[in-house]
């Protein structure tokens, strides 16, 4: 790409981030005493392996701290009350980059600070309405990658999919070829089984898909078949990396960097930024449609960048040539942890956590040519029935640490990448590893959680065959809860859905209850939908258990950890089966004699909040009450109100806002609100832009209009996630009071 063309392209993107100096952090020598039992997570270690930056909520808000890996000394590095969500210490040790959520909302910004608390500055996301999050550091620490989201359209602007003119481009165009495919012949949109949804009785909303091409899946008119191993190119939806030609009909960037309709399309842009501000930001990649974009690694020589892009369920790893921003190779990767891989030191091998043409994610090695094109692909480490969930590398690149997801719990291994030695198992002190990071030349630091402890950080020195020590500043296991009421260790369950699909989940039995006595039970549903229920300590569950209520936390179809077909089993009209899964999970714990069929409740957050409302109106006879947290009550109003990049990914999961309008209407709890029979509590963060609070408000209003008890708790200074200790406490006590009131004798 010529220099002038590149300059025009950069000029057409979002304004490049410019560091904004802030006052130095004043908290480095002021170490507050913990007010409550606290969690420590998301560690990132300095080059010496002696100090670690991490997130800790010991003051009641997740903030940035540093501490000695093997010592008592810790410092509050940024005393501002904005919650911190990500941390990355630079390879040269000069900077710590971190992501914060101003006011507790969903828009985030990236800051950098010196390890002594000086030089604090906003690196990206300072503009009003914009949002930014962290990518990797370059190998020499001279720049940090950031992804910037443009501000949303001005208030009152019509959402693109609400335009009624058939000639006007929408933000979502025709469905991709293969969108109705789930690793096989199953049809997910349209088809039999729900024929009463569409106006003509033909099924919900699959518009004009053509015949199935053997070996490929359905072909949409004008689109051609899907290439095995590559995500389909979707008109007006396909992610764009500058220099990669958009597919036919794409409303991506033209040669001048503008949208084909003359305007600037919604997008994310990724830059390499020098925190000191001495060098200009360097554009690395952009994505039209703004689903997701993260720079995961930059090769040692700086020639290649590893970028993760694409909507949920269709993530891709892209090797970008930094000289001209063209694409070397593309490979499918799974959802979950965004840190998907790393280049070898010579840049000719890419180590990748990927489920490319696989049911479960494995460690793959892609050999690259001089231009970043893929020459070959081999499997380095795999398991037949488990996902590779986390991946980290020693500084020399010769050893990898692998965390496998084994039915919700973690198993940790170290693997030599330069020899044929078998992986070495590393015993874990608790059930789940949430992050792995290298510590010095060969040490390892891990964030570990479990059913008996708060999240904490553990350390393994070089050559150790096990995690040798819990860092002294992490909570002790015995401090997880007040004395006299120890945490409950859950037991795994495997319910079977009515169509024969095996589900998963964990059952928590309230202390002191006889084993053979059925209990009042709360079915708790996780978010995502691709999240997974893990056996970790949850203060909400502890609160419910303390009120004498059992908790069953299932993995219905669509959850991660059970393989790609399971994740994709709820796409489109498959969501009706996911709603039925909730009822089948309730039936399982009743028939097993665990739960009292007359005292069941359902509860969940985000997608789990949607499933809660859906379960109450699809299966009103099962539950005595429900608590819906940050859930979608009407998928049409959700699409109209959410962030553009959230809508981009959600279209793949739930359905197209235009072409699948009838399907979305049929899947919306508001469309069946007349079936609601029981009291409802809704909870929402006031600054939630992922799922706007109006989704809860309209469901509560509809319930009250029908004479049902319904209340709404709005948490101040919170977004889609509840991060402040006082708000989390208020939430779980209010929810437990509600459950206890309605599940009583």
Coordinates of C-alpha atoms in Angstrom, one line a residue, residues 15-564:
X15 CA -9.4 9.7 15.5
X16 CA -6.2 8.0 16.7
X17 CA -5.9 8.1 20.5
X18 CA -3.6 10.7 22.1
X19 CA -2.3 10.2 25.6
X20 CA -4.0 12.6 28.1
X21 CA -1.9 13.3 31.2
X22 CA -3.6 12.9 34.6
X23 CA -2.5 13.7 38.1
X24 CA 0.0 11.2 39.6
X25 CA -1.6 8.4 41.6
X26 CA -1.3 9.3 45.3
X27 CA -2.0 5.9 46.7
X28 CA 1.3 4.0 46.2
X29 CA 2.4 4.4 49.9
X30 CA -1.1 4.3 51.3
X31 CA -2.3 0.7 51.8
X32 CA -5.9 0.5 53.2
X33 CA -6.8 -2.3 55.4
X34 CA -9.3 -4.7 53.8
X35 CA -12.8 -3.8 54.8
X36 CA -14.2 -7.2 53.7
X37 CA -12.9 -10.6 52.6
X38 CA -11.4 -9.6 49.2
X39 CA -10.6 -11.0 45.8
X40 CA -7.4 -10.6 43.8
X41 CA -7.4 -11.4 40.1
X42 CA -6.0 -10.6 36.6
X43 CA -2.3 -10.6 37.5
X44 CA 0.4 -9.3 35.2
X45 CA 4.1 -9.6 36.3
X46 CA 7.1 -7.3 35.7
X47 CA 10.1 -8.5 33.7
X48 CA 12.0 -9.5 36.8
X49 CA 9.3 -11.8 38.0
X50 CA 9.4 -10.1 41.5
X51 CA 6.4 -7.8 41.3
X52 CA 2.9 -8.3 40.0
X53 CA 0.2 -5.8 39.1
X54 CA -3.3 -7.1 39.8
X55 CA -6.9 -6.1 40.4
X56 CA -8.2 -6.2 44.0
X57 CA -11.5 -5.2 45.6
X58 CA -10.2 -4.9 49.2
X59 CA -11.5 -1.3 49.4
X60 CA -14.9 -2.3 47.9
X61 CA -14.1 -1.4 44.3
X62 CA -11.9 -3.3 41.9
X63 CA -8.7 -1.2 41.7
X64 CA -5.2 -1.4 40.4
X65 CA -2.6 -2.7 42.9
X66 CA 1.0 -3.9 42.8
X67 CA 2.6 -6.4 45.2
X68 CA 5.7 -8.5 45.7
X69 CA 5.2 -11.9 44.3
X70 CA 6.7 -13.6 47.3
X71 CA 6.3 -10.9 50.0
X72 CA 3.9 -8.9 52.0
X73 CA 4.5 -5.5 50.4
X74 CA 1.6 -4.1 48.4
X75 CA 0.6 -0.7 47.0
X76 CA -2.7 0.8 45.8
X77 CA -1.5 2.2 42.5
X78 CA -4.6 4.2 41.4
X79 CA -6.9 5.4 44.2
X80 CA -9.6 6.6 41.8
X81 CA -13.0 4.9 42.3
X82 CA -13.5 3.8 38.7
X83 CA -13.5 0.0 38.5
X84 CA -10.5 -1.6 36.8
X85 CA -11.1 -4.6 34.4
X86 CA -7.8 -5.5 32.7
X87 CA -4.1 -5.1 33.5
X88 CA -0.8 -5.5 31.5
X89 CA 2.7 -4.8 32.7
X90 CA 5.0 -3.7 29.8
X91 CA 7.9 -6.1 28.9
X92 CA 10.5 -3.4 29.6
X93 CA 9.0 -2.8 33.0
X94 CA 8.4 0.9 32.5
X95 CA 4.6 1.1 32.3
X96 CA 1.5 -0.7 33.6
X97 CA -1.5 -0.4 31.3
X98 CA -5.0 -1.0 32.6
X99 CA -8.6 -0.6 31.6
X100 CA -11.1 1.2 33.7
X101 CA -14.9 1.7 33.5
X102 CA -15.6 5.4 34.4
X103 CA -18.6 5.6 36.8
X104 CA -19.0 1.9 36.7
X105 CA -20.6 2.0 33.2
X106 CA -19.9 -0.1 30.2
X107 CA -17.8 2.4 28.2
X108 CA -14.2 1.8 29.2
X109 CA -10.8 3.6 28.7
X110 CA -7.2 2.5 28.8
X111 CA -4.7 4.2 31.1
X112 CA -1.0 3.8 31.7
X113 CA 1.0 4.6 34.8
X114 CA 4.6 4.2 36.0
X115 CA 5.1 1.4 38.6
X116 CA 5.7 4.1 41.2
X117 CA 2.4 5.8 40.5
X118 CA 3.8 8.7 38.5
X119 CA 3.1 9.6 34.8
X120 CA -0.5 8.5 34.9
X121 CA -2.4 9.2 31.7
X122 CA -5.3 8.2 29.6
X123 CA -4.1 6.4 26.5
X124 CA -7.4 5.7 24.7
X125 CA -11.1 6.3 25.3
X126 CA -10.8 9.8 26.6
X127 CA -13.4 11.2 24.1
X128 CA -16.9 11.5 25.3
X129 CA -19.0 8.5 24.3
X130 CA -16.0 6.5 23.0
X131 CA -14.8 3.2 24.5
X132 CA -11.4 1.5 24.5
X133 CA -9.8 -1.7 25.8
X134 CA -6.4 -3.3 26.0
X135 CA -4.5 -5.4 23.5
X136 CA -1.0 -6.7 23.9
X137 CA 2.3 -4.8 24.4
X138 CA 5.0 -4.9 21.7
X139 CA 7.9 -7.2 22.6
X140 CA 10.2 -4.3 23.4
X141 CA 7.5 -2.4 25.5
X142 CA 7.6 0.6 23.3
X143 CA 3.9 0.6 22.5
X144 CA 0.7 -0.9 23.8
X145 CA -2.2 -2.0 21.5
X146 CA -5.6 -0.5 22.2
X147 CA -8.9 -1.0 20.4
X148 CA -11.1 2.1 20.1
X149 CA -14.9 2.1 19.5
X150 CA -16.4 5.1 17.9
X151 CA -19.1 6.9 19.9
X152 CA -22.7 5.6 19.2
X153 CA -25.0 7.6 17.0
X154 CA -26.6 10.7 18.5
X155 CA -29.7 10.3 20.6
X156 CA -32.8 10.1 18.5
X157 CA -31.0 8.7 15.4
X158 CA -33.0 5.8 14.0
X159 CA -31.2 2.4 14.4
X160 CA -30.0 1.1 11.0
X161 CA -32.2 -2.0 11.1
X162 CA -35.3 0.2 11.8
X163 CA -35.1 1.8 8.4
X164 CA -38.2 0.7 6.4
X165 CA -37.0 1.6 2.9
X166 CA -36.0 -1.6 1.0
X167 CA -33.4 0.3 -0.9
X168 CA -31.6 1.6 2.2
X169 CA -28.6 -0.4 3.4
X170 CA -29.1 -1.8 6.9
X171 CA -26.4 -2.5 9.4
X172 CA -27.2 -6.2 8.9
X173 CA -27.6 -7.6 5.4
X174 CA -28.5 -11.1 4.2
X175 CA -27.8 -14.0 6.4
X176 CA -24.5 -15.7 5.7
X177 CA -24.3 -18.9 3.9
X178 CA -23.9 -21.6 6.5
X179 CA -25.6 -19.6 9.2
X180 CA -28.1 -22.4 9.6
X181 CA -25.3 -24.9 10.0
X182 CA -24.1 -26.3 13.3
X183 CA -21.1 -28.5 12.6
X184 CA -23.4 -30.7 10.6
X185 CA -26.7 -30.9 8.8
X186 CA -28.9 -29.4 11.6
X187 CA -31.1 -26.5 10.6
X188 CA -31.2 -23.9 13.3
X189 CA -33.3 -21.1 11.6
X190 CA -36.6 -22.0 10.2
X191 CA -37.6 -25.7 9.8
X192 CA -40.2 -27.8 11.5
X193 CA -41.2 -27.8 15.1
X194 CA -42.3 -24.1 15.5
X195 CA -44.6 -23.7 12.6
X196 CA -47.0 -21.5 14.4
X197 CA -44.5 -18.6 14.6
X198 CA -44.4 -17.2 11.1
X199 CA -47.4 -15.5 9.5
X200 CA -47.8 -18.2 7.0
X201 CA -47.2 -21.1 9.4
X202 CA -44.0 -22.0 7.6
X203 CA -41.8 -21.4 10.6
X204 CA -39.8 -18.5 11.9
X205 CA -38.2 -16.2 9.6
X206 CA -35.4 -17.9 7.6
X207 CA -35.5 -15.7 4.5
X208 CA -34.8 -17.3 1.2
X209 CA -32.0 -19.7 2.0
X210 CA -31.3 -21.9 -1.0
X211 CA -30.5 -25.6 -1.2
X212 CA -27.8 -27.3 0.8
X213 CA -24.6 -27.9 -1.1
X214 CA -23.1 -31.2 0.0
X215 CA -20.3 -30.7 2.4
X216 CA -21.0 -27.0 2.8
X217 CA -24.4 -26.2 4.3
X218 CA -27.2 -23.9 3.0
X219 CA -26.4 -21.3 0.4
X220 CA -28.0 -17.9 0.5
X221 CA -29.0 -16.4 -2.8
X222 CA -26.1 -14.6 -4.3
X223 CA -23.7 -15.8 -1.8
X224 CA -22.1 -19.1 -2.7
X225 CA -21.0 -21.8 -0.3
X226 CA -19.0 -21.5 2.9
X227 CA -15.3 -22.4 2.6
X228 CA -14.5 -25.1 5.2
X229 CA -12.6 -23.6 8.1
X230 CA -13.3 -20.0 7.2
X231 CA -16.2 -17.9 8.4
X232 CA -18.6 -16.9 5.7
X233 CA -18.4 -13.5 4.1
X234 CA -21.5 -11.6 5.0
X235 CA -22.6 -8.5 3.0
X236 CA -22.6 -5.4 5.2
X237 CA -21.5 -7.5 8.1
X238 CA -18.1 -9.0 7.3
X239 CA -15.2 -7.8 9.4
X240 CA -12.7 -5.7 7.5
X241 CA -8.9 -5.4 8.0
X242 CA -7.5 -2.6 5.9
X243 CA -6.0 -4.2 2.8
X244 CA -8.3 -7.2 2.9
X245 CA -10.9 -6.9 0.1
X246 CA -14.4 -7.0 1.4
X247 CA -16.8 -9.6 0.1
X248 CA -19.3 -8.8 -2.7
X249 CA -21.8 -6.3 -1.5
X250 CA -20.0 -5.5 1.7
X251 CA -20.6 -2.1 3.1
X252 CA -17.0 -2.0 4.5
X253 CA -14.3 0.4 3.6
X254 CA -13.5 1.5 0.0
X255 CA -10.1 2.4 -1.2
X256 CA -10.3 5.8 0.4
X257 CA -11.3 4.3 3.7
X258 CA -15.0 5.5 3.7
X259 CA -18.2 3.5 3.7
X260 CA -19.5 2.6 0.3
X261 CA -22.6 4.7 1.0
X262 CA -20.3 7.7 1.6
X263 CA -20.6 7.7 5.3
X264 CA -18.4 6.2 8.0
X265 CA -19.6 2.7 9.1
X266 CA -19.7 1.5 12.7
X267 CA -16.3 0.0 13.4
X268 CA -13.6 -0.7 15.9
X269 CA -10.0 0.4 15.1
X270 CA -6.9 -1.0 16.8
X271 CA -3.7 1.1 17.2
X272 CA -0.2 0.7 18.7
X273 CA 0.2 3.6 21.1
X274 CA 3.4 5.0 22.7
X275 CA 2.2 5.9 26.3
X276 CA 4.8 8.6 26.5
X277 CA 3.4 10.3 23.4
X278 CA 6.7 10.6 21.7
X279 CA 5.7 8.5 18.7
X280 CA 2.5 8.7 16.7
X281 CA -0.1 6.0 17.0
X282 CA 0.2 3.3 14.4
X283 CA -3.0 1.8 12.9
X284 CA -3.0 -2.0 13.0
X285 CA -6.5 -3.2 12.0
X286 CA -10.1 -2.2 11.7
X287 CA -13.4 -4.1 11.7
X288 CA -16.5 -2.9 10.0
X289 CA -19.7 -3.7 11.9
X290 CA -17.9 -3.3 15.2
X291 CA -18.3 -6.8 16.7
X292 CA -15.0 -7.3 18.4
X293 CA -11.3 -6.6 17.7
X294 CA -8.2 -7.2 19.8
X295 CA -4.5 -7.2 19.0
X296 CA -3.3 -10.4 20.8
X297 CA 0.4 -10.3 19.8
X298 CA 3.0 -8.6 17.7
X299 CA 5.9 -10.6 16.4
X300 CA 9.5 -10.0 17.7
X301 CA 10.5 -8.2 14.5
X302 CA 7.2 -6.2 14.4
X303 CA 6.3 -7.5 10.9
X304 CA 3.1 -9.3 12.0
X305 CA 0.3 -8.7 14.3
X306 CA -2.1 -11.4 15.6
X307 CA -5.6 -10.0 15.7
X308 CA -8.8 -11.6 17.0
X309 CA -12.0 -10.4 15.2
X310 CA -15.5 -11.4 14.4
X311 CA -18.8 -11.9 16.3
X312 CA -19.4 -14.5 19.0
X313 CA -19.4 -18.0 17.6
X314 CA -17.5 -16.9 14.5
X315 CA -14.2 -15.6 15.9
X316 CA -11.2 -15.5 13.7
X317 CA -7.5 -15.2 14.2
X318 CA -6.0 -13.0 11.5
X319 CA -2.3 -12.5 10.8
X320 CA -1.9 -8.9 9.7
X321 CA 1.2 -7.6 7.9
X322 CA 2.0 -4.4 9.7
X323 CA 3.8 -2.8 6.8
X324 CA 0.8 -2.6 4.5
X325 CA -2.0 -3.8 6.8
X326 CA -2.9 -6.7 4.5
X327 CA -3.9 -10.2 5.6
X328 CA -1.5 -13.1 5.7
X329 CA -3.8 -15.8 6.9
X330 CA -7.1 -16.4 8.7
X331 CA -8.0 -19.2 11.0
X332 CA -11.1 -19.9 13.1
X333 CA -10.8 -19.7 16.9
X334 CA -13.2 -20.3 19.7
X335 CA -14.9 -17.9 22.1
X336 CA -13.7 -17.4 25.6
X337 CA -10.4 -15.9 26.7
X338 CA -9.3 -13.3 24.1
X339 CA -5.6 -14.1 24.4
X340 CA -5.6 -16.7 21.7
X341 CA -1.9 -17.2 20.8
X342 CA 1.6 -16.0 20.3
X343 CA 4.2 -15.8 17.5
X344 CA 7.4 -17.8 17.9
X345 CA 10.5 -15.7 18.3
X346 CA 11.4 -16.1 14.6
X347 CA 7.9 -15.2 13.4
X348 CA 7.6 -18.3 11.3
X349 CA 5.3 -20.3 13.7
X350 CA 2.1 -19.1 15.3
X351 CA 0.9 -21.0 18.4
X352 CA -2.8 -20.8 18.6
X353 CA -5.7 -21.9 20.8
X354 CA -8.3 -22.8 18.2
X355 CA -11.3 -25.0 17.5
X356 CA -10.6 -24.9 13.7
X357 CA -12.5 -27.8 12.2
X358 CA -12.7 -29.3 15.7
X359 CA -15.3 -29.9 18.4
X360 CA -13.0 -28.8 21.2
X361 CA -10.3 -26.1 21.2
X362 CA -6.7 -27.4 21.1
X363 CA -3.2 -26.0 20.8
X364 CA -2.3 -25.7 17.1
X365 CA 0.9 -24.7 15.4
X366 CA 0.6 -22.8 12.1
X367 CA 3.7 -22.5 10.0
X368 CA 3.9 -19.1 8.2
X369 CA 5.7 -18.0 5.1
X370 CA 7.5 -14.7 4.6
X371 CA 4.2 -12.8 4.1
X372 CA 2.4 -14.4 7.0
X373 CA 0.5 -16.9 4.8
X374 CA -0.2 -20.3 6.3
X375 CA 2.0 -23.1 5.0
X376 CA 0.8 -25.8 7.3
X377 CA -1.2 -26.6 10.5
X378 CA -0.5 -29.2 13.1
X379 CA -1.9 -30.2 16.5
X380 CA 0.5 -29.8 19.4
X381 CA -1.8 -30.6 22.3
X382 CA -5.4 -31.8 22.4
X383 CA -7.9 -33.6 24.5
X384 CA -10.8 -35.7 23.2
X385 CA -13.5 -34.2 25.4
X386 CA -12.0 -30.9 26.9
X387 CA -11.4 -27.4 25.7
X388 CA -8.0 -25.7 25.9
X389 CA -9.2 -22.7 27.8
X390 CA -6.1 -20.7 28.7
X391 CA -2.7 -20.5 27.1
X392 CA 0.5 -18.7 28.2
X393 CA 4.1 -18.8 27.2
X394 CA 7.5 -18.5 29.0
X395 CA 9.6 -15.5 28.0
X396 CA 11.9 -17.6 25.8
X397 CA 8.9 -19.1 24.0
X398 CA 10.0 -22.7 24.6
X399 CA 7.4 -23.6 27.3
X400 CA 3.7 -23.2 27.3
X401 CA 1.2 -23.4 30.2
X402 CA -2.1 -25.0 29.3
X403 CA -5.3 -24.9 31.3
X404 CA -7.9 -27.4 30.2
X405 CA -11.6 -27.0 31.0
X406 CA -12.7 -30.5 32.2
X407 CA -16.5 -30.3 32.7
X408 CA -16.2 -26.9 34.4
X409 CA -13.1 -27.5 36.5
X410 CA -9.5 -26.7 35.4
X411 CA -6.5 -29.0 34.8
X412 CA -3.1 -27.3 34.4
X413 CA -0.2 -28.6 32.4
X414 CA 3.2 -27.3 31.2
X415 CA 4.4 -28.3 27.8
X416 CA 7.8 -28.1 26.1
X417 CA 7.4 -26.7 22.6
X418 CA 11.0 -27.6 21.5
X419 CA 11.0 -31.3 22.5
X420 CA 8.7 -34.3 22.2
X421 CA 8.2 -34.6 25.9
X422 CA 4.8 -35.3 27.2
X423 CA 2.9 -32.5 29.1
X424 CA 3.5 -32.3 32.8
X425 CA 0.5 -32.1 35.1
X426 CA 0.6 -29.3 37.7
X427 CA -1.6 -29.9 40.8
X428 CA -4.0 -27.1 41.6
X429 CA -5.0 -25.8 45.1
X430 CA -8.5 -25.0 43.9
X431 CA -10.9 -25.9 41.2
X432 CA -10.6 -23.2 38.5
X433 CA -7.7 -21.2 36.9
X434 CA -8.9 -17.8 35.5
X435 CA -5.6 -16.4 34.2
X436 CA -2.0 -17.6 33.6
X437 CA 0.9 -15.2 33.2
X438 CA 4.7 -15.7 33.1
X439 CA 6.8 -14.5 36.0
X440 CA 10.4 -13.7 35.0
X441 CA 12.4 -16.1 32.8
X442 CA 10.6 -19.3 33.8
X443 CA 8.2 -18.7 36.7
X444 CA 4.4 -18.7 36.6
X445 CA 1.7 -16.7 38.3
X446 CA -1.9 -17.8 38.2
X447 CA -5.2 -16.4 39.3
X448 CA -7.1 -19.3 41.0
X449 CA -10.6 -19.5 42.3
X450 CA -12.7 -22.3 43.8
X451 CA -15.8 -23.2 45.7
X452 CA -14.0 -22.7 49.1
X453 CA -12.2 -19.4 48.5
X454 CA -12.2 -15.9 47.1
X455 CA -10.3 -15.3 43.9
X456 CA -6.6 -15.2 44.7
X457 CA -3.1 -15.2 43.1
X458 CA -0.7 -18.1 43.4
X459 CA 3.0 -18.3 42.4
X460 CA 5.2 -21.1 41.0
X461 CA 8.9 -20.2 40.9
X462 CA 11.2 -21.4 38.1
X463 CA 11.5 -25.2 37.9
X464 CA 8.7 -25.8 40.4
X465 CA 6.4 -28.7 39.6
X466 CA 3.5 -27.2 41.5
X467 CA 2.1 -23.9 42.7
X468 CA 4.2 -23.4 45.7
X469 CA 2.5 -20.5 47.5
X470 CA -0.5 -18.3 47.7
X471 CA 0.6 -14.7 47.6
X472 CA 0.4 -13.2 51.1
X473 CA -1.9 -10.4 50.0
X474 CA -4.6 -12.7 48.7
X475 CA -7.4 -13.7 51.0
X476 CA -6.9 -16.8 53.1
X477 CA -9.3 -19.6 52.4
X478 CA -10.7 -19.4 55.9
X479 CA -11.6 -15.8 55.3
X480 CA -13.9 -16.5 52.4
X481 CA -17.0 -16.2 54.7
X482 CA -17.7 -15.3 58.3
X483 CA -17.0 -18.0 60.9
X484 CA -19.7 -20.5 61.5
X485 CA -21.1 -20.9 58.0
X486 CA -18.5 -22.5 55.7
X487 CA -18.8 -22.4 51.9
X488 CA -20.7 -25.3 50.2
X489 CA -18.8 -27.5 47.8
X490 CA -21.2 -28.2 44.8
X491 CA -21.7 -31.6 43.1
X492 CA -21.9 -32.0 39.4
X493 CA -25.1 -33.0 37.7
X494 CA -25.8 -34.1 34.1
X495 CA -29.5 -33.6 33.2
X496 CA -30.8 -34.8 29.9
X497 CA -33.0 -32.6 27.8
X498 CA -36.2 -33.8 26.2
X499 CA -34.5 -34.1 22.8
X500 CA -31.7 -36.3 24.4
X501 CA -29.0 -33.7 24.7
X502 CA -26.9 -34.0 27.8
X503 CA -26.6 -30.8 29.8
X504 CA -24.4 -29.9 32.7
X505 CA -24.4 -28.0 36.0
X506 CA -23.6 -27.8 39.7
X507 CA -25.9 -28.4 42.6
X508 CA -25.4 -26.6 46.0
X509 CA -27.1 -28.1 49.0
X510 CA -28.0 -25.8 51.9
X511 CA -26.1 -26.7 55.1
X512 CA -28.0 -28.6 57.7
X513 CA -30.6 -30.1 55.4
X514 CA -31.3 -33.9 55.5
X515 CA -30.0 -35.6 52.4
X516 CA -33.4 -37.2 51.6
X517 CA -35.5 -34.1 52.2
X518 CA -36.5 -32.1 49.1
X519 CA -35.6 -28.4 49.4
X520 CA -36.8 -25.1 48.1
X521 CA -34.5 -24.5 45.2
X522 CA -33.4 -21.6 43.0
X523 CA -32.4 -22.5 39.4
X524 CA -29.7 -19.9 38.6
X525 CA -28.8 -19.3 34.9
X526 CA -25.5 -17.8 33.7
X527 CA -25.1 -15.2 31.1
X528 CA -23.4 -15.2 27.7
X529 CA -25.1 -17.4 26.4
X530 CA -21.6 -18.8 26.0
X531 CA -20.5 -18.5 29.6
X532 CA -20.2 -21.7 31.7
X533 CA -21.2 -22.4 35.3
X534 CA -17.9 -23.1 37.2
X535 CA -17.4 -24.5 40.7
X536 CA -16.2 -21.2 42.2
X537 CA -17.3 -19.3 45.3
X538 CA -20.2 -17.1 44.6
X539 CA -21.4 -14.7 47.4
X540 CA -24.9 -14.7 45.9
X541 CA -25.2 -18.5 46.2
X542 CA -23.8 -18.3 49.7
X543 CA -26.5 -15.8 50.6
X544 CA -29.2 -18.0 49.2
X545 CA -27.9 -21.1 50.9
X546 CA -27.8 -19.3 54.2
X547 CA -31.5 -18.7 53.9
X548 CA -32.1 -22.4 53.6
X549 CA -32.5 -22.4 49.8
X550 CA -30.7 -24.9 47.5
X551 CA -29.1 -23.6 44.3
X552 CA -28.9 -25.5 41.0
X553 CA -26.7 -23.7 38.4
X554 CA -27.0 -25.5 35.0
X555 CA -25.4 -25.3 31.7
X556 CA -28.2 -25.2 29.1
X557 CA -27.4 -25.5 25.4
X558 CA -25.4 -22.6 24.2
X559 CA -22.9 -22.8 27.1
X560 CA -19.2 -23.2 26.6
X561 CA -17.1 -26.0 27.9
X562 CA -19.0 -28.8 26.2
X563 CA -17.8 -28.5 22.7
X564 CA -18.6 -26.3 19.6

